[in-house]
CSV table of C-alpha atoms in Angstrom, one decimal:
chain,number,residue,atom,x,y,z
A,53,UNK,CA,-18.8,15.7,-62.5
A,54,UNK,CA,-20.3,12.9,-63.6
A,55,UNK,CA,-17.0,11.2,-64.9
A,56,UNK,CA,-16.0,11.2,-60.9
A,57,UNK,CA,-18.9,10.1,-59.4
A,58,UNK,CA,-21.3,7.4,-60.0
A,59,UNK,CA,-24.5,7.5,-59.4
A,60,UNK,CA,-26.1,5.1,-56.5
A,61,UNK,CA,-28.8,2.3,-58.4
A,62,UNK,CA,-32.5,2.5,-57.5
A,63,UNK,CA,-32.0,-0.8,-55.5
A,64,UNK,CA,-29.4,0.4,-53.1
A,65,UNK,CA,-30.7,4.0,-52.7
A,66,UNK,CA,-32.9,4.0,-49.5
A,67,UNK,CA,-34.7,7.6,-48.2
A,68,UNK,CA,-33.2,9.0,-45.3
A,69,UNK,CA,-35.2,7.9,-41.5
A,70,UNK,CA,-34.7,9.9,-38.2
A,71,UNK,CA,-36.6,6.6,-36.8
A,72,UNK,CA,-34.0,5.4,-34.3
A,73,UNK,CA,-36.0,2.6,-32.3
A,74,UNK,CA,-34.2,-0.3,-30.8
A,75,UNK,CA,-35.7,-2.5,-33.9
A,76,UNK,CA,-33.8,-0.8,-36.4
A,77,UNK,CA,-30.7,-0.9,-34.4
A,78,UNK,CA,-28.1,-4.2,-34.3
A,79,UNK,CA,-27.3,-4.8,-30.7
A,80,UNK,CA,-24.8,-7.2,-30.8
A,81,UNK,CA,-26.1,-10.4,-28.4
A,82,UNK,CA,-22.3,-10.9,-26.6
A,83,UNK,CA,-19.9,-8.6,-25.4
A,84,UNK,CA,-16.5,-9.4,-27.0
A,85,UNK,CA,-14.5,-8.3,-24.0
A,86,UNK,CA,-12.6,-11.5,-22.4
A,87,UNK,CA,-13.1,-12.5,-18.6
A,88,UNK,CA,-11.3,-12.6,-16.1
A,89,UNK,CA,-9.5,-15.6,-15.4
A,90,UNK,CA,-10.3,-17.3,-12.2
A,91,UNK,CA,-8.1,-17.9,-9.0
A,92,UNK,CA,-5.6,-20.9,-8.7
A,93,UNK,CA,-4.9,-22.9,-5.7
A,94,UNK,CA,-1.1,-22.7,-5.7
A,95,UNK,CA,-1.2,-26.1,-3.7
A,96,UNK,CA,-2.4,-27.9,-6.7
A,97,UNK,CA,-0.3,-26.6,-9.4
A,98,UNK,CA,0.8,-29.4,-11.9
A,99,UNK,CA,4.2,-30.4,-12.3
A,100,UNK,CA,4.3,-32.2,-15.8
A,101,UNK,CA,5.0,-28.9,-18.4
A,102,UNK,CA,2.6,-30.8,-20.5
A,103,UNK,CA,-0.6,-29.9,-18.1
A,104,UNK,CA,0.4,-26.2,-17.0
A,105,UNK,CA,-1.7,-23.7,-18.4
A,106,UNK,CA,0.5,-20.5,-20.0
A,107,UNK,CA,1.3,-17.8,-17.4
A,108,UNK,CA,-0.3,-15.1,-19.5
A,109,UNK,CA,-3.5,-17.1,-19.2
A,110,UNK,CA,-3.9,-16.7,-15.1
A,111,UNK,CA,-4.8,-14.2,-13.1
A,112,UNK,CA,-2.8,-11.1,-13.0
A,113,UNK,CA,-2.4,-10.5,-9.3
A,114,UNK,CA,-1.6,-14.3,-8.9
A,115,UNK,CA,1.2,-14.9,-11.7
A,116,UNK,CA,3.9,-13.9,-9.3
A,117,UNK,CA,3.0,-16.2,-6.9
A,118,UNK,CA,2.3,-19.0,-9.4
A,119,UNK,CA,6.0,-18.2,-10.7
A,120,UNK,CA,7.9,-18.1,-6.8
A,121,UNK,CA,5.4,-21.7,-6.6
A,122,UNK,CA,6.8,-22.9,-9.1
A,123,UNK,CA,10.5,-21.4,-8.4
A,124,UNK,CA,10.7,-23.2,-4.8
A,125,UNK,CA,9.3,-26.1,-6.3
A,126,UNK,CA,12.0,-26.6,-9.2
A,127,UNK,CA,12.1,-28.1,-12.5
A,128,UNK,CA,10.2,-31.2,-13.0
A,129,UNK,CA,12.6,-34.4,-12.8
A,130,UNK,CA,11.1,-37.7,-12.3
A,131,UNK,CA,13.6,-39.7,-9.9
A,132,UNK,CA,13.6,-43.2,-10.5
A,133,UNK,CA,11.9,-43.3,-14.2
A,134,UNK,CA,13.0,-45.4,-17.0
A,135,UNK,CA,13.1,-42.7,-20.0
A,136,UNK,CA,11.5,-44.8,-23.4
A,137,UNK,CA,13.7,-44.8,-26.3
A,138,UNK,CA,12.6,-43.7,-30.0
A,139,UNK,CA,14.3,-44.1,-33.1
A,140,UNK,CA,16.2,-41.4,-34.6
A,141,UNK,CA,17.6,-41.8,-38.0
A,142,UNK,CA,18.9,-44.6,-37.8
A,143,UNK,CA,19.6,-45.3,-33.8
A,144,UNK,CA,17.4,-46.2,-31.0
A,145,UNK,CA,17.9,-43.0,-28.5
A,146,UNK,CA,16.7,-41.8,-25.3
A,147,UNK,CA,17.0,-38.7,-22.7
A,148,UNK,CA,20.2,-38.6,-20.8
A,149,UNK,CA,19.7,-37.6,-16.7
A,150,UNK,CA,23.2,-36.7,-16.7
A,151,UNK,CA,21.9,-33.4,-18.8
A,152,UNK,CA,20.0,-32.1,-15.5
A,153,UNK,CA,23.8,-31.9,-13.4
A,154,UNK,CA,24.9,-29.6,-17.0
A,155,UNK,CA,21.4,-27.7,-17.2
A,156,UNK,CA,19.9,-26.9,-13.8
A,157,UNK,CA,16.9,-25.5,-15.5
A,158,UNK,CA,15.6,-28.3,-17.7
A,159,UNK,CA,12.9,-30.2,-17.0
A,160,UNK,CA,11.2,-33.2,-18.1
A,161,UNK,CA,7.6,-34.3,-19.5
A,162,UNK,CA,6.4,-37.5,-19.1
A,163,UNK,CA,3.6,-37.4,-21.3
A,164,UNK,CA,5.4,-35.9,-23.6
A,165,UNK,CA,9.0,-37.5,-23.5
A,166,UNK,CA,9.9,-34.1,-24.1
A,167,UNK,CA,12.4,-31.3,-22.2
A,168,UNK,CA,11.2,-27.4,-21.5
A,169,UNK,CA,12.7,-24.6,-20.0
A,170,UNK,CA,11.8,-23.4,-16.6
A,171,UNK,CA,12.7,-20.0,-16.4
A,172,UNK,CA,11.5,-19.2,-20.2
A,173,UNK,CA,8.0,-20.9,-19.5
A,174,UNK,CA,7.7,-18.6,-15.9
A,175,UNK,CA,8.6,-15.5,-18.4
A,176,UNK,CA,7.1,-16.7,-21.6
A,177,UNK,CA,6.4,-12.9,-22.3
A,178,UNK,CA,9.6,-12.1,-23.1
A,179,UNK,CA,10.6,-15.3,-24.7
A,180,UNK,CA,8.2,-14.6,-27.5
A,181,UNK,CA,11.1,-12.4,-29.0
A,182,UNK,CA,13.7,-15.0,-29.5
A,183,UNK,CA,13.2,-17.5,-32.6
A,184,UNK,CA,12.7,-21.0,-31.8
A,185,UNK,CA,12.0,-20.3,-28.2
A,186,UNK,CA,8.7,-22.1,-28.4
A,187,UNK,CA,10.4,-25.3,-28.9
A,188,UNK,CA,11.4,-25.1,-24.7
A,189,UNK,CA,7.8,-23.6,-23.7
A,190,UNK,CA,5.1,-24.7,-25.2
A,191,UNK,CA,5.7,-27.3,-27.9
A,192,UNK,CA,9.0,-29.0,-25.6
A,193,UNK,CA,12.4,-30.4,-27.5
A,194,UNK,CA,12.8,-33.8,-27.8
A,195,UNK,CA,15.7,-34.3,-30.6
A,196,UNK,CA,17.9,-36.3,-28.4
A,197,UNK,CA,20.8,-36.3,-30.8
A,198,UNK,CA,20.8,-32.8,-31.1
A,199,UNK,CA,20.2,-32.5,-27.6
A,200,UNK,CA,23.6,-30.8,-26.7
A,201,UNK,CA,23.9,-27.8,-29.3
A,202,UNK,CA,20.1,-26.9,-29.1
A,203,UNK,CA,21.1,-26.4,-25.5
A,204,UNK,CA,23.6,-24.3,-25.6
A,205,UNK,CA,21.7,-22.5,-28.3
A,206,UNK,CA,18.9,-22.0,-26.4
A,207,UNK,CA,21.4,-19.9,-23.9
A,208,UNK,CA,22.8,-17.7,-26.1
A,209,UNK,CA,24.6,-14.9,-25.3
A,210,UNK,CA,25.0,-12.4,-22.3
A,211,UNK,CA,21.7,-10.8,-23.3
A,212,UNK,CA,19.7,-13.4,-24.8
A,213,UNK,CA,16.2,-14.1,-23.6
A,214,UNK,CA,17.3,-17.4,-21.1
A,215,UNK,CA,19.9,-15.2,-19.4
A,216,UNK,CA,16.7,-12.4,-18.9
A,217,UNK,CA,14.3,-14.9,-17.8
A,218,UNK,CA,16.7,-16.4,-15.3
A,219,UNK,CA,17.5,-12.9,-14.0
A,220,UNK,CA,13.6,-12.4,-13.9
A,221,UNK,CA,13.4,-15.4,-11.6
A,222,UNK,CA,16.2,-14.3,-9.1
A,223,UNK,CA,15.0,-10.7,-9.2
A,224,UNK,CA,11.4,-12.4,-7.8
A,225,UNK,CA,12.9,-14.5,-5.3
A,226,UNK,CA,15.2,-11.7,-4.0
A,227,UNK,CA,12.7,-9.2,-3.5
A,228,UNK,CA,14.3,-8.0,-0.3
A,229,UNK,CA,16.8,-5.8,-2.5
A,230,UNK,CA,14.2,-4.1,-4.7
A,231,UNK,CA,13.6,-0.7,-5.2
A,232,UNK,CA,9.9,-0.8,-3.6
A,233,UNK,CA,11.4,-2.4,-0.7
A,234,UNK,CA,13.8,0.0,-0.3
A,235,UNK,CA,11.5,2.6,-0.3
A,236,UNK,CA,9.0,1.1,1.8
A,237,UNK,CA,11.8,0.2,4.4
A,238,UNK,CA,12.6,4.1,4.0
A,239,UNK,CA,8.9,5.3,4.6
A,240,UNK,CA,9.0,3.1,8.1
A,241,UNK,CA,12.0,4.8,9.1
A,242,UNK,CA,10.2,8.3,8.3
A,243,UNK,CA,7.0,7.4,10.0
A,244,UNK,CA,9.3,6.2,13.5
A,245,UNK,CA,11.0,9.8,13.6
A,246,UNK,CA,7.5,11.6,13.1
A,247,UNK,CA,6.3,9.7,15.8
A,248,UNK,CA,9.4,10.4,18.0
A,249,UNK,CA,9.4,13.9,17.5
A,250,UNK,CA,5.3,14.0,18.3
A,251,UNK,CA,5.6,11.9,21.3
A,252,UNK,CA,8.4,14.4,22.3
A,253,UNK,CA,6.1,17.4,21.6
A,254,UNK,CA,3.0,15.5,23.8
A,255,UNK,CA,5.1,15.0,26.6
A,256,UNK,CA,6.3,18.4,26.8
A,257,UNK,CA,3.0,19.7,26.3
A,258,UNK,CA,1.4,17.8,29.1
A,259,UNK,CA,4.5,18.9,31.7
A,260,UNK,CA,3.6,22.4,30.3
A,261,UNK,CA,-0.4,22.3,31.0
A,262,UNK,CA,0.1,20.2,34.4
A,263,UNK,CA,2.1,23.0,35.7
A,264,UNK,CA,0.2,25.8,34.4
A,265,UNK,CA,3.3,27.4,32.3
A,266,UNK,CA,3.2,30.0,29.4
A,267,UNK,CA,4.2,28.2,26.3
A,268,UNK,CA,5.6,30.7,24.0
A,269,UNK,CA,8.6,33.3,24.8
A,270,UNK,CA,9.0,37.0,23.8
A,271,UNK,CA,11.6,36.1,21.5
A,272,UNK,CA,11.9,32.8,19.9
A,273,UNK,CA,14.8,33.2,17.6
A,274,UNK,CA,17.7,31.3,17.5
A,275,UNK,CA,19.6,34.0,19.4
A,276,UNK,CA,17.3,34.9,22.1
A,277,UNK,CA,18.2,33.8,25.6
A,278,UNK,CA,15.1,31.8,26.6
A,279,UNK,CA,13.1,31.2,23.3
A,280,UNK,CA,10.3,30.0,25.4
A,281,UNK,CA,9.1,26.9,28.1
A,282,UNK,CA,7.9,24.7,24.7
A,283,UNK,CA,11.5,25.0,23.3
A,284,UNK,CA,13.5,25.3,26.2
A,285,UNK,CA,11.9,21.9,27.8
A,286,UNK,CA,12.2,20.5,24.2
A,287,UNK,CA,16.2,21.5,24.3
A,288,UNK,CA,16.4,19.7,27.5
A,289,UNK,CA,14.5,16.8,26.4
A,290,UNK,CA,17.2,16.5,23.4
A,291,UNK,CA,20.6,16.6,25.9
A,292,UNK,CA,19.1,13.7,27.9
A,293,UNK,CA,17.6,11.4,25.5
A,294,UNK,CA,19.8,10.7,22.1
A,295,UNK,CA,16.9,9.1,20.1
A,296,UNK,CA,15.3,12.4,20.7
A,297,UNK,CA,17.9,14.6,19.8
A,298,UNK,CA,18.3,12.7,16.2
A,299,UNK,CA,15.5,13.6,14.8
A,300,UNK,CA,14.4,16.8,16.5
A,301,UNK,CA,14.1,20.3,16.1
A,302,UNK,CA,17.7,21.3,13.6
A,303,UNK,CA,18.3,17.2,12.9
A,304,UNK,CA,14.8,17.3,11.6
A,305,UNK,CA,12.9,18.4,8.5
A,306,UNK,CA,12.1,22.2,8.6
A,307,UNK,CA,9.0,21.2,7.8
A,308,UNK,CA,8.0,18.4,10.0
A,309,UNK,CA,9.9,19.7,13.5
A,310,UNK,CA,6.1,20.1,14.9
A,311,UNK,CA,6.8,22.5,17.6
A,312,UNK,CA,4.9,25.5,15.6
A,313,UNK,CA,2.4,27.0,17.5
A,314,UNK,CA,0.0,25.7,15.4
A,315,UNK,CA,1.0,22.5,16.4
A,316,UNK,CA,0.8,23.2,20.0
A,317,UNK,CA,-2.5,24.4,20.3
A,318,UNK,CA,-3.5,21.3,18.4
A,319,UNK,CA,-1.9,19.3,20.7
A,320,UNK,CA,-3.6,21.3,23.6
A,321,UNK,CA,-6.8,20.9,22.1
A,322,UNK,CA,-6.5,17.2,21.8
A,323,UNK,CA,-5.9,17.2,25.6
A,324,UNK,CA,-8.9,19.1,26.3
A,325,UNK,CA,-10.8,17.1,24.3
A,326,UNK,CA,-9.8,14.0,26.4
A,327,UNK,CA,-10.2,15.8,29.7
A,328,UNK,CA,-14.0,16.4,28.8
A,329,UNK,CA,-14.5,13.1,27.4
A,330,UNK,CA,-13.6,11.3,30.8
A,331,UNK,CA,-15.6,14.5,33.0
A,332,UNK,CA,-18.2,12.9,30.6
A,333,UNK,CA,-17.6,9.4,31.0
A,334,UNK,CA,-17.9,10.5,35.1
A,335,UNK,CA,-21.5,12.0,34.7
A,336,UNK,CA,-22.5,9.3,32.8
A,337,UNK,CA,-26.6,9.1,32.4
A,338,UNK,CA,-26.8,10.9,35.8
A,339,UNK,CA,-28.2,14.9,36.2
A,340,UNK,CA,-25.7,17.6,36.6
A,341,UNK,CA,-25.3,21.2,37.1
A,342,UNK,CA,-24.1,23.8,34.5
A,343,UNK,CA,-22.8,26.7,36.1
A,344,UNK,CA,-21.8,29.8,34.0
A,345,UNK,CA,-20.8,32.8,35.0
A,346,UNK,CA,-19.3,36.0,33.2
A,347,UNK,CA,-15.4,36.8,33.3
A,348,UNK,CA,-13.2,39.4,30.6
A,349,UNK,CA,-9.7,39.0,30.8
A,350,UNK,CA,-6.9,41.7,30.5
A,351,UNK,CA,-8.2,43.1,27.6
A,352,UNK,CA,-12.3,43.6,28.5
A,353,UNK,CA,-13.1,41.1,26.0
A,354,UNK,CA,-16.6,39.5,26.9
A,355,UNK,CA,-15.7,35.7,28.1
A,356,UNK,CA,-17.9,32.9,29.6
A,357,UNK,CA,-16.7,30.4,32.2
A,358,UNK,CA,-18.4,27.0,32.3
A,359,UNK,CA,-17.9,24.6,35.1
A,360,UNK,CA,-19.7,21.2,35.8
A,361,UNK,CA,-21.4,20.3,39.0
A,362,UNK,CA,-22.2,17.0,39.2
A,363,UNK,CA,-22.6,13.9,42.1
A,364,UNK,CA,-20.1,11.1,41.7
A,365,UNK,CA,-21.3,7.4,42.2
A,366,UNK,CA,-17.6,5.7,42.8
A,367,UNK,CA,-16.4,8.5,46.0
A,368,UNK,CA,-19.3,10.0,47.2
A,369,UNK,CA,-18.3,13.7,46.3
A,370,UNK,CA,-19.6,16.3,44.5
A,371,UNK,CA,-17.1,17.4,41.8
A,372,UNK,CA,-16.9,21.1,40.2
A,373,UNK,CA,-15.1,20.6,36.8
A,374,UNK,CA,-13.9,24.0,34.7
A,375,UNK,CA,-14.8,23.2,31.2
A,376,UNK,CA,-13.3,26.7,29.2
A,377,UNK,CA,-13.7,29.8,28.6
A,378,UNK,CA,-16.0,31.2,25.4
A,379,UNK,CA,-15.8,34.4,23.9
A,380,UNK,CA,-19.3,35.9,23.8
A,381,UNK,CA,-20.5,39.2,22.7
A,382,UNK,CA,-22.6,39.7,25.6
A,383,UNK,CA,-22.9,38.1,28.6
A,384,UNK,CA,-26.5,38.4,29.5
A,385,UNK,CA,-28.3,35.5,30.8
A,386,UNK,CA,-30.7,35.0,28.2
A,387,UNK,CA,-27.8,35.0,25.9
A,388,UNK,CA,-25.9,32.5,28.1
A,389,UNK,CA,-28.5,30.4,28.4
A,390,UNK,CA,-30.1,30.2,24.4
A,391,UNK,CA,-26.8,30.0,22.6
A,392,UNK,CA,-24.1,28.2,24.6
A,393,UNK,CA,-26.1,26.0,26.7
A,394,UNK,CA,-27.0,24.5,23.3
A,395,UNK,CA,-23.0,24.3,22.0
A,396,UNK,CA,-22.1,22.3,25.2
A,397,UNK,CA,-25.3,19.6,24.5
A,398,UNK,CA,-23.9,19.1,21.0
A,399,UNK,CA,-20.6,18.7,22.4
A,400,UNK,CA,-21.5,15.9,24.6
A,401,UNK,CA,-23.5,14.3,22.0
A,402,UNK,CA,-20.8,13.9,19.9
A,403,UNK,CA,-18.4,12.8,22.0
């Protein structure tokens, strides 16, 4: 064994501690995770390629607006500016304007005296790919008697990186034929027939309630006679309105038609709730009366009626307002008064 493993020196040996204090432990002073880089104001964006800062370097829920900025604003051409000639190889030569009307996505530095790519510096991420695509990003191009071929060069192909980038830039600008916006555009047009076929359900509901009528039938299937007053009224709402009729009952979704009878007696109990809200708003801060009295329906089932008494301020009347009926198991008056006295104070309060 010992052939295969050597044996630790005296020096580096150390005895084994459980003492895990903060001393004995190297906290590193720094965190090495980068911040965040701050907000630009898009208004003073430079225009020389030399002094922009690298796309990947802002902020990432502002680089799309830094690229339609710099989109609307267009490649940086100085009008009116005498381009300095430099000697190369053995000829005094200079940038050509007449290579913007060829290119419509070069660009020119000043400082530098140096041309860059517009499209390829908005979508430097992908241009890392290509070789040589630095030299119209970051560094610039400036071998003027060259110019020509390192253009076309730089374009490549169908699929080459340029094409993509310039497809990147009209995909941004023509954001109006997206996917998202096609769904989004989609979800409006869902939400507006949800709220057609609820305002249609309201409105029948509140004819229903104002006139005291049943709301279910004894047969609702799609061959019954009368399926009911809900339906029925909801039919008749379809034959004389043709927004209504779109998107209702057998045009709609089976499972958004919203005249299930769970849906109506929500749509009652929103009602109800309103109705007590404004008897409340009436009473306001003033004393009233609670009258409750016992009352069992067809089947002897133990129910309470409650009805406000109370003065109003605005006519001069006193007003008697039926509140609901409440199940009880007993209708004594102690019972009355200990239990459901309390339900209608909580009631108020919260309303």
């Amino acid at each position: 064994m010992e052939r295969y493993f050597k044996r630790k020196s005296p020096e580096l040996a150390q005895p084994a501690t459980n003492d895990f204090s903060r001393e004995n432990i190297n906290v590193p002073q720094s965190s090495s995770i980068p911040s965040m880089p701050k907000l630009i104001d898009l208004n003073q964006l430079p225009s020389d390629p030399h002094d922009r800062k690298r796309i990947l370097d802002c902020h990432p829920n502002q680089r799309d607006e830094i690229r339609r900025a710099y989109i609307l604003r267009g490649p940086c051409r100085p009008e009116g500016y005498i381009y300095p000639t430099k000697m190369i190889g053995e000829k005094q030569r200079r940038f050509n304007p007449k290579w913007f009307e060829s290119f419509d996505w070069l660009e020119y530095s000043v400082k530098l005296d140096k041309v860059f790519c517009l499209p390829c510096y908005l979508f430097n991420d992908q241009v890392r790919t290509q070789v040589g695509s630095d030299a119209f990003v970051s560094e610039g191009f400036g071998g003027w008697n060259k110019m020509q071929e390192r253009l076309e060069a730089h374009i490549g192909k169908v699929g080459s990186v340029h094409n993509k980038a310039i497809k990147n830039c009209d995909a941004l600008m023509r954001q109006h034929q997206s996917i998202v916006v096609a769904l989004h555009k989609k979800s409006d047009i869902t939400k507006n027939e949800y709220r057609i076929r609820l305002n249609a359900s309201i409105d029948v509901s509140r004819y229903l309630l104002n006139g005291l009528l049943p709301f279910r039938g004894h047969d609702e299937s799609e061959k019954s006679f009368h399926r009911g007053h809900f339906l029925e009224l909801m039919k008749y709402t379809q034959n004389q309105n043709e927004g209504v009729r779109k998107v209702t009952l057998k045009n709609a979704p089976v499972n958004s038609q919203m005249v299930s009878p769970k849906i109506q007696k929500d749509i009652c109990h929103c009602f109800a709730q309103e109705i007590l809200k404004s008897i409340l708003s009436e009473i306001g801060d003033h004393v009233f009366a609670l009258l409750v009295d016992e009352s069992s329906d067809v089947s002897k089932k133990e129910q309470m009626a409650i009805v406000l008494r109370y003065f109003d301020d605005t006519c001069g009347l006193v007003k008697e307002r039926f509140v609901g009926l409440v199940h009880v198991n007993e209708t004594s008056a102690l019972t009355l008064k200990s239990d459901h006295f309390q339900k209608m104070k909580t009631r108020r309060e919260q309303l």
